[in-house]
Amino acid sequence: MKSRTDDKIIVREYFNSTGFERWQRIYGEGQVNKVQLDIRKGHQQTVDNVLSWLQEDGNLSGLSICDAGCGVGSLSIPLAKAGAVIYGSDISEKMIAEAYQRAKSSLISMGNVNFVAQDLETLSGKYHTVICLDVLIHYPQEKVADMINHLISLAESRLIISFAPKTLALSLLKKVGELFPGPSKTTRAYQHREADIIKIIESNGFSIQRQAMNSTSFYYSRLLEATR
Ligand code: SAM
């Protein structure tokens, strides 16, 4: 049986090679195919959703935020622009290098943003808010509790996390997709039951404050905010 370490090596290698090429385009502004454009729009909804929650609170300036699995910085960069102090990390060196370049070309100062290539499970320190968007899709169910428990141990006040919800309709859609063989476009994708995620969060003394569902035809992401 494959161990978690193998899983992580696969994810890291994917996001340092074909996955990097694919996702930096999806998370960009250049031309992409229809499916990728749909995913880009869905993902942007998630990013905008988080930004609007945090802006609503009115205390972004100086707020310390850990963006775990930050990808190319789609959320980290606008948060840094709004004055938050950002610690962005990702297991892929290529994604982090891209995040750094994008930040450098769009931020006036890099003084409040730090990008590091690191497995989120080895992160340490304390942050007011820990955010982890669309990373759980790389985590099998049996590894989710450890991962969320670790993220919560870094959070002084709040965790914001998104995941592909496991619903009957989506499971069927995934099954249908698997019936059509073709070149694998991604690593294995794991969906998660919302009730399971909430149970893990609540077992850490956090409670759900705001929630949202962001979706397009090919993108589904449940977003939860939990506070201590
Ligand atoms: N959170 C970003 C966003 O929403 O724009 C990126 C989402 S992308 C689908 C998933 C990212 O998670 C990839 O950049 C991947 O390298 C990263 N990732 C996967 N497993 C990770 C881990 N154990 N530690 C840190 N990053 C990880």
mmCIF file of C-alpha atoms and ligand atoms in Angstrom:
data_model
loop_
_atom_site.group_PDB
_atom_site.id
_atom_site.type_symbol
_atom_site.label_atom_id
_atom_site.label_comp_id
_atom_site.label_asym_id
_atom_site.label_seq_id
_atom_site.Cartn_x
_atom_site.Cartn_y
_atom_site.Cartn_z
ATOM 1 C CA MET A 1 0.000 0.000 0.000
ATOM 2 C CA LYS A 2 1.110 3.514 -0.774
ATOM 3 C CA SER A 3 2.249 5.505 2.244
ATOM 4 C CA ARG A 4 1.445 9.139 2.908
ATOM 5 C CA THR A 5 5.053 10.022 2.104
ATOM 6 C CA ASP A 6 4.624 8.553 -1.392
ATOM 7 C CA ASP A 7 1.412 10.554 -1.795
ATOM 8 C CA LYS A 8 3.213 13.738 -0.867
ATOM 9 C CA ILE A 9 6.143 13.032 -3.163
ATOM 10 C CA ILE A 10 3.681 12.514 -6.015
ATOM 11 C CA VAL A 11 1.826 15.770 -5.237
ATOM 12 C CA ARG A 12 5.079 17.700 -4.916
ATOM 13 C CA GLU A 13 6.462 16.303 -8.168
ATOM 14 C CA TYR A 14 3.175 16.985 -9.958
ATOM 15 C CA PHE A 15 3.093 20.637 -8.839
ATOM 16 C CA ASN A 16 6.740 21.014 -9.829
ATOM 17 C CA SER A 17 6.083 19.719 -13.376
ATOM 18 C CA THR A 18 2.890 19.212 -15.432
ATOM 19 C CA GLY A 19 0.700 20.362 -12.545
ATOM 20 C CA PHE A 20 2.655 23.576 -12.286
ATOM 21 C CA GLU A 21 2.219 24.284 -16.012
ATOM 22 C CA ARG A 22 -1.496 23.522 -15.861
ATOM 23 C CA TRP A 23 -2.357 25.357 -12.640
ATOM 24 C CA GLN A 24 -0.257 28.477 -13.108
ATOM 25 C CA ARG A 25 -2.179 28.953 -16.372
ATOM 26 C CA ILE A 26 -5.559 28.321 -14.725
ATOM 27 C CA TYR A 27 -4.621 30.709 -11.905
ATOM 28 C CA GLY A 28 -3.524 33.327 -14.438
ATOM 29 C CA GLU A 29 -5.002 35.635 -17.020
ATOM 30 C CA GLY A 30 -3.831 34.140 -20.315
ATOM 31 C CA GLN A 31 -5.815 31.977 -22.708
ATOM 32 C CA VAL A 32 -6.997 28.595 -21.471
ATOM 33 C CA ASN A 33 -9.504 26.012 -22.666
ATOM 34 C CA LYS A 34 -13.189 26.093 -21.701
ATOM 35 C CA VAL A 35 -12.926 23.688 -18.780
ATOM 36 C CA GLN A 36 -9.895 25.512 -17.403
ATOM 37 C CA LEU A 37 -11.681 28.850 -17.783
ATOM 38 C CA ASP A 38 -14.627 27.454 -15.840
ATOM 39 C CA ILE A 39 -12.290 26.262 -13.054
ATOM 40 C CA ARG A 40 -10.515 29.656 -13.068
ATOM 41 C CA LYS A 41 -13.850 31.421 -12.533
ATOM 42 C CA GLY A 42 -14.904 29.030 -9.766
ATOM 43 C CA HIS A 43 -11.597 29.379 -7.946
ATOM 44 C CA GLN A 44 -11.764 33.163 -8.241
ATOM 45 C CA GLN A 45 -15.169 33.024 -6.515
ATOM 46 C CA THR A 46 -13.527 31.254 -3.569
ATOM 47 C CA VAL A 47 -10.701 33.803 -3.403
ATOM 48 C CA ASP A 48 -13.173 36.734 -3.653
ATOM 49 C CA ASN A 49 -15.358 35.123 -1.007
ATOM 50 C CA VAL A 50 -12.484 34.975 1.498
ATOM 51 C CA LEU A 51 -11.377 38.515 0.634
ATOM 52 C CA SER A 52 -14.878 39.874 1.177
ATOM 53 C CA TRP A 53 -15.215 38.127 4.570
ATOM 54 C CA LEU A 54 -11.881 39.508 5.742
ATOM 55 C CA GLN A 55 -12.529 42.986 4.374
ATOM 56 C CA GLU A 56 -15.931 43.009 6.060
ATOM 57 C CA ASP A 57 -14.181 42.549 9.419
ATOM 58 C CA GLY A 58 -12.211 45.750 8.796
ATOM 59 C CA ASN A 59 -9.007 44.677 10.591
ATOM 60 C CA LEU A 60 -6.876 43.358 7.725
ATOM 61 C CA SER A 61 -4.069 45.866 8.116
ATOM 62 C CA GLY A 62 -1.299 44.218 10.160
ATOM 63 C CA LEU A 63 -3.244 40.963 10.641
ATOM 64 C CA SER A 64 -0.936 37.919 10.575
ATOM 65 C CA ILE A 65 -2.120 35.298 8.124
ATOM 66 C CA CYS A 66 -0.668 31.925 7.201
ATOM 67 C CA ASP A 67 -1.736 30.840 3.690
ATOM 68 C CA ALA A 68 -0.942 27.114 3.785
ATOM 69 C CA GLY A 69 -0.613 25.590 0.304
ATOM 70 C CA CYS A 70 -0.738 29.087 -1.213
ATOM 71 C CA GLY A 71 -0.101 27.983 -4.813
ATOM 72 C CA VAL A 72 0.859 30.947 -7.009
ATOM 73 C CA GLY A 73 -0.341 33.439 -4.407
ATOM 74 C CA SER A 74 -3.879 34.051 -5.735
ATOM 75 C CA LEU A 75 -5.082 34.910 -2.229
ATOM 76 C CA SER A 76 -1.807 35.860 -0.528
ATOM 77 C CA ILE A 77 -1.080 38.705 -2.944
ATOM 78 C CA PRO A 78 -4.402 40.594 -2.605
ATOM 79 C CA LEU A 79 -4.244 40.056 1.169
ATOM 80 C CA ALA A 80 -0.733 41.531 1.267
ATOM 81 C CA LYS A 81 -1.986 44.429 -0.869
ATOM 82 C CA ALA A 82 -4.656 45.044 1.770
ATOM 83 C CA GLY A 83 -1.926 45.323 4.426
ATOM 84 C CA ALA A 84 -2.035 41.865 6.046
ATOM 85 C CA VAL A 85 1.239 40.235 7.074
ATOM 86 C CA ILE A 86 1.402 37.104 4.959
ATOM 87 C CA TYR A 87 3.279 33.879 5.448
ATOM 88 C CA GLY A 88 2.603 31.875 2.286
ATOM 89 C CA SER A 89 3.926 28.364 1.917
ATOM 90 C CA ASP A 90 3.553 25.544 -0.560
ATOM 91 C CA ILE A 91 5.066 22.091 -0.958
ATOM 92 C CA SER A 92 6.021 22.944 -4.561
ATOM 93 C CA GLU A 93 9.135 25.054 -5.119
ATOM 94 C CA LYS A 94 7.828 26.033 -8.574
ATOM 95 C CA MET A 95 4.501 27.303 -7.243
ATOM 96 C CA ILE A 96 6.322 29.311 -4.559
ATOM 97 C CA ALA A 97 8.777 30.800 -7.072
ATOM 98 C CA GLU A 98 5.807 31.837 -9.244
ATOM 99 C CA ALA A 99 4.000 33.325 -6.215
ATOM 100 C CA TYR A 100 7.138 35.322 -5.386
ATOM 101 C CA GLN A 101 7.459 36.642 -8.962
ATOM 102 C CA ARG A 102 3.774 37.578 -9.127
ATOM 103 C CA ALA A 103 3.978 39.349 -5.779
ATOM 104 C CA LYS A 104 7.114 41.215 -6.834
ATOM 105 C CA SER A 105 5.507 42.475 -10.002
ATOM 106 C CA SER A 106 2.238 43.574 -8.394
ATOM 107 C CA LEU A 107 3.075 44.745 -4.872
ATOM 108 C CA ILE A 108 4.717 48.065 -4.067
ATOM 109 C CA SER A 109 6.560 46.488 -1.153
ATOM 110 C CA MET A 110 7.501 42.896 -0.267
ATOM 111 C CA GLY A 111 7.930 43.948 3.370
ATOM 112 C CA ASN A 112 4.797 42.177 4.611
ATOM 113 C CA VAL A 113 4.943 39.010 2.538
ATOM 114 C CA ASN A 114 7.064 35.914 2.892
ATOM 115 C CA PHE A 115 6.902 32.880 0.586
ATOM 116 C CA VAL A 116 8.476 29.574 1.605
ATOM 117 C CA ALA A 117 8.554 26.119 -0.002
ATOM 118 C CA GLN A 118 7.441 23.864 2.847
ATOM 119 C CA ASP A 119 5.077 21.009 3.593
ATOM 120 C CA LEU A 120 2.211 22.541 5.580
ATOM 121 C CA GLU A 121 2.443 19.752 8.139
ATOM 122 C CA THR A 122 5.897 20.988 9.164
ATOM 123 C CA LEU A 123 4.848 24.630 9.596
ATOM 124 C CA SER A 124 5.306 26.161 13.037
ATOM 125 C CA GLY A 125 4.600 29.511 14.678
ATOM 126 C CA LYS A 126 1.378 31.320 15.486
ATOM 127 C CA TYR A 127 -0.824 33.342 13.172
ATOM 128 C CA HIS A 128 -4.044 35.203 13.859
ATOM 129 C CA THR A 129 -5.644 33.442 10.902
ATOM 130 C CA VAL A 130 -4.684 30.263 9.066
ATOM 131 C CA ILE A 131 -6.118 29.804 5.587
ATOM 132 C CA CYS A 132 -5.947 26.657 3.482
ATOM 133 C CA LEU A 133 -7.807 26.761 0.168
ATOM 134 C CA ASP A 134 -8.390 23.787 -2.114
ATOM 135 C CA VAL A 135 -5.536 21.715 -0.657
ATOM 136 C CA LEU A 136 -7.628 19.009 1.040
ATOM 137 C CA ILE A 137 -8.330 17.587 -2.415
ATOM 138 C CA HIS A 138 -4.809 16.084 -2.127
ATOM 139 C CA TYR A 139 -5.532 14.487 1.248
ATOM 140 C CA PRO A 140 -7.139 11.060 1.699
ATOM 141 C CA GLN A 141 -9.781 10.892 4.425
ATOM 142 C CA GLU A 142 -7.543 9.125 6.948
ATOM 143 C CA LYS A 143 -4.976 11.947 6.808
ATOM 144 C CA VAL A 144 -7.376 14.859 7.123
ATOM 145 C CA ALA A 145 -7.701 14.963 10.928
ATOM 146 C CA ASP A 146 -3.928 15.242 11.499
ATOM 147 C CA MET A 147 -3.674 17.916 8.838
ATOM 148 C CA ILE A 148 -6.531 20.060 10.197
ATOM 149 C CA ASN A 149 -5.419 19.559 13.821
ATOM 150 C CA HIS A 150 -1.985 20.817 12.858
ATOM 151 C CA LEU A 151 -3.350 23.877 11.026
ATOM 152 C CA ILE A 152 -5.534 24.735 14.025
ATOM 153 C CA SER A 153 -2.504 24.472 16.345
ATOM 154 C CA LEU A 154 -0.993 27.357 14.334
ATOM 155 C CA ALA A 155 -4.128 29.520 14.544
ATOM 156 C CA GLU A 156 -4.587 31.970 17.411
ATOM 157 C CA SER A 157 -8.135 32.879 16.403
ATOM 158 C CA ARG A 158 -9.354 31.555 13.111
ATOM 159 C CA LEU A 159 -9.157 28.856 10.449
ATOM 160 C CA ILE A 160 -10.548 29.299 6.946
ATOM 161 C CA ILE A 161 -10.557 26.122 4.905
ATOM 162 C CA SER A 162 -12.088 24.938 1.641
ATOM 163 C CA PHE A 163 -12.587 21.465 0.215
ATOM 164 C CA ALA A 164 -14.460 19.567 -2.493
ATOM 165 C CA PRO A 165 -17.607 18.326 -0.746
ATOM 166 C CA LYS A 166 -18.496 14.667 -0.972
ATOM 167 C CA THR A 167 -22.097 14.557 -2.100
ATOM 168 C CA LEU A 168 -23.881 11.808 -3.981
ATOM 169 C CA ALA A 169 -24.237 13.949 -7.115
ATOM 170 C CA LEU A 170 -20.555 14.875 -7.164
ATOM 171 C CA SER A 171 -19.448 11.308 -6.469
ATOM 172 C CA LEU A 172 -21.507 10.161 -9.450
ATOM 173 C CA LEU A 173 -20.012 12.871 -11.634
ATOM 174 C CA LYS A 174 -16.533 11.744 -10.588
ATOM 175 C CA LYS A 175 -17.391 8.103 -11.334
ATOM 176 C CA VAL A 176 -18.668 9.043 -14.803
ATOM 177 C CA GLY A 177 -15.442 10.983 -15.399
ATOM 178 C CA GLU A 178 -13.425 7.917 -14.398
ATOM 179 C CA LEU A 179 -15.271 5.791 -16.980
ATOM 180 C CA PHE A 180 -13.593 7.728 -19.762
ATOM 181 C CA PRO A 181 -9.962 6.708 -19.975
ATOM 182 C CA GLY A 182 -7.417 9.257 -21.104
ATOM 183 C CA PRO A 183 -4.174 10.841 -20.065
ATOM 184 C CA SER A 184 -4.282 11.581 -16.366
ATOM 185 C CA LYS A 185 -4.596 15.336 -15.976
ATOM 186 C CA THR A 186 -4.094 15.447 -12.280
ATOM 187 C CA THR A 187 -3.138 13.550 -9.153
ATOM 188 C CA ARG A 188 -5.840 11.649 -7.284
ATOM 189 C CA ALA A 189 -8.618 13.960 -6.131
ATOM 190 C CA TYR A 190 -10.247 13.346 -2.754
ATOM 191 C CA GLN A 191 -13.657 14.702 -1.796
ATOM 192 C CA HIS A 192 -14.627 15.067 1.859
ATOM 193 C CA ARG A 193 -17.804 14.862 3.885
ATOM 194 C CA GLU A 194 -18.640 18.219 5.407
ATOM 195 C CA ALA A 195 -19.836 16.618 8.653
ATOM 196 C CA ASP A 196 -16.420 14.921 9.072
ATOM 197 C CA ILE A 197 -14.530 18.179 8.553
ATOM 198 C CA ILE A 198 -16.765 20.083 10.987
ATOM 199 C CA LYS A 199 -16.350 17.349 13.601
ATOM 200 C CA ILE A 200 -12.553 17.644 13.421
ATOM 201 C CA ILE A 201 -12.719 21.445 13.644
ATOM 202 C CA GLU A 202 -15.113 21.372 16.607
ATOM 203 C CA SER A 203 -13.034 18.784 18.458
ATOM 204 C CA ASN A 204 -10.348 21.501 18.625
ATOM 205 C CA GLY A 205 -12.696 23.928 20.395
ATOM 206 C CA PHE A 206 -13.389 25.959 17.244
ATOM 207 C CA SER A 207 -16.874 26.730 15.997
ATOM 208 C CA ILE A 208 -18.142 27.492 12.516
ATOM 209 C CA GLN A 209 -18.917 31.171 11.905
ATOM 210 C CA ARG A 210 -19.421 31.685 8.176
ATOM 211 C CA GLN A 211 -19.825 29.209 5.360
ATOM 212 C CA ALA A 212 -20.265 29.344 1.613
ATOM 213 C CA MET A 213 -20.371 27.155 -1.452
ATOM 214 C CA ASN A 214 -18.571 28.270 -4.577
ATOM 215 C CA SER A 215 -19.209 26.372 -7.746
ATOM 216 C CA THR A 216 -19.245 26.450 -11.523
ATOM 217 C CA SER A 217 -19.717 23.517 -13.898
ATOM 218 C CA PHE A 218 -16.355 21.900 -13.113
ATOM 219 C CA TYR A 219 -15.387 23.515 -9.820
ATOM 220 C CA TYR A 220 -16.973 22.778 -6.450
ATOM 221 C CA SER A 221 -15.604 24.132 -3.228
ATOM 222 C CA ARG A 222 -17.152 24.369 0.219
ATOM 223 C CA LEU A 223 -15.721 27.185 2.305
ATOM 224 C CA LEU A 224 -15.785 27.267 6.113
ATOM 225 C CA GLU A 225 -14.624 29.855 8.610
ATOM 226 C CA ALA A 226 -14.124 28.652 12.174
ATOM 227 C CA THR A 227 -13.032 30.630 15.210
ATOM 228 C CA ARG A 228 -11.801 29.769 18.680
HETATM 229 N N1 SAM B 1 -4.417 27.476 -2.164
HETATM 230 C C1 SAM B 1 -4.041 27.873 -3.509
HETATM 231 C C2 SAM B 1 -5.170 28.591 -4.172
HETATM 232 O O1 SAM B 1 -6.333 28.374 -3.807
HETATM 233 O O2 SAM B 1 -4.901 29.395 -5.097
HETATM 234 C C3 SAM B 1 -3.576 26.679 -4.356
HETATM 235 C C4 SAM B 1 -4.568 25.542 -4.536
HETATM 236 S S1 SAM B 1 -3.907 24.203 -5.516
HETATM 237 C C5 SAM B 1 -5.319 23.320 -6.047
HETATM 238 C C6 SAM B 1 -3.261 23.105 -4.291
HETATM 239 C C7 SAM B 1 -1.885 23.533 -3.792
HETATM 240 O O3 SAM B 1 -1.615 22.785 -2.591
HETATM 241 C C8 SAM B 1 -0.736 23.249 -4.740
HETATM 242 O O4 SAM B 1 -0.004 24.419 -4.963
HETATM 243 C C9 SAM B 1 0.089 22.180 -4.009
HETATM 244 O O5 SAM B 1 1.469 22.249 -4.275
HETATM 245 C C10 SAM B 1 -0.236 22.498 -2.562
HETATM 246 N N2 SAM B 1 -0.038 21.387 -1.602
HETATM 247 C C11 SAM B 1 -0.498 20.117 -1.672
HETATM 248 N N3 SAM B 1 -0.128 19.403 -0.584
HETATM 249 C C12 SAM B 1 0.568 20.252 0.205
HETATM 250 C C13 SAM B 1 1.224 20.123 1.470
HETATM 251 N N4 SAM B 1 1.239 18.970 2.147
HETATM 252 N N5 SAM B 1 1.847 21.208 1.980
HETATM 253 C C14 SAM B 1 1.859 22.390 1.314
HETATM 254 N N6 SAM B 1 1.265 22.576 0.108
HETATM 255 C C15 SAM B 1 0.628 21.525 -0.440
#
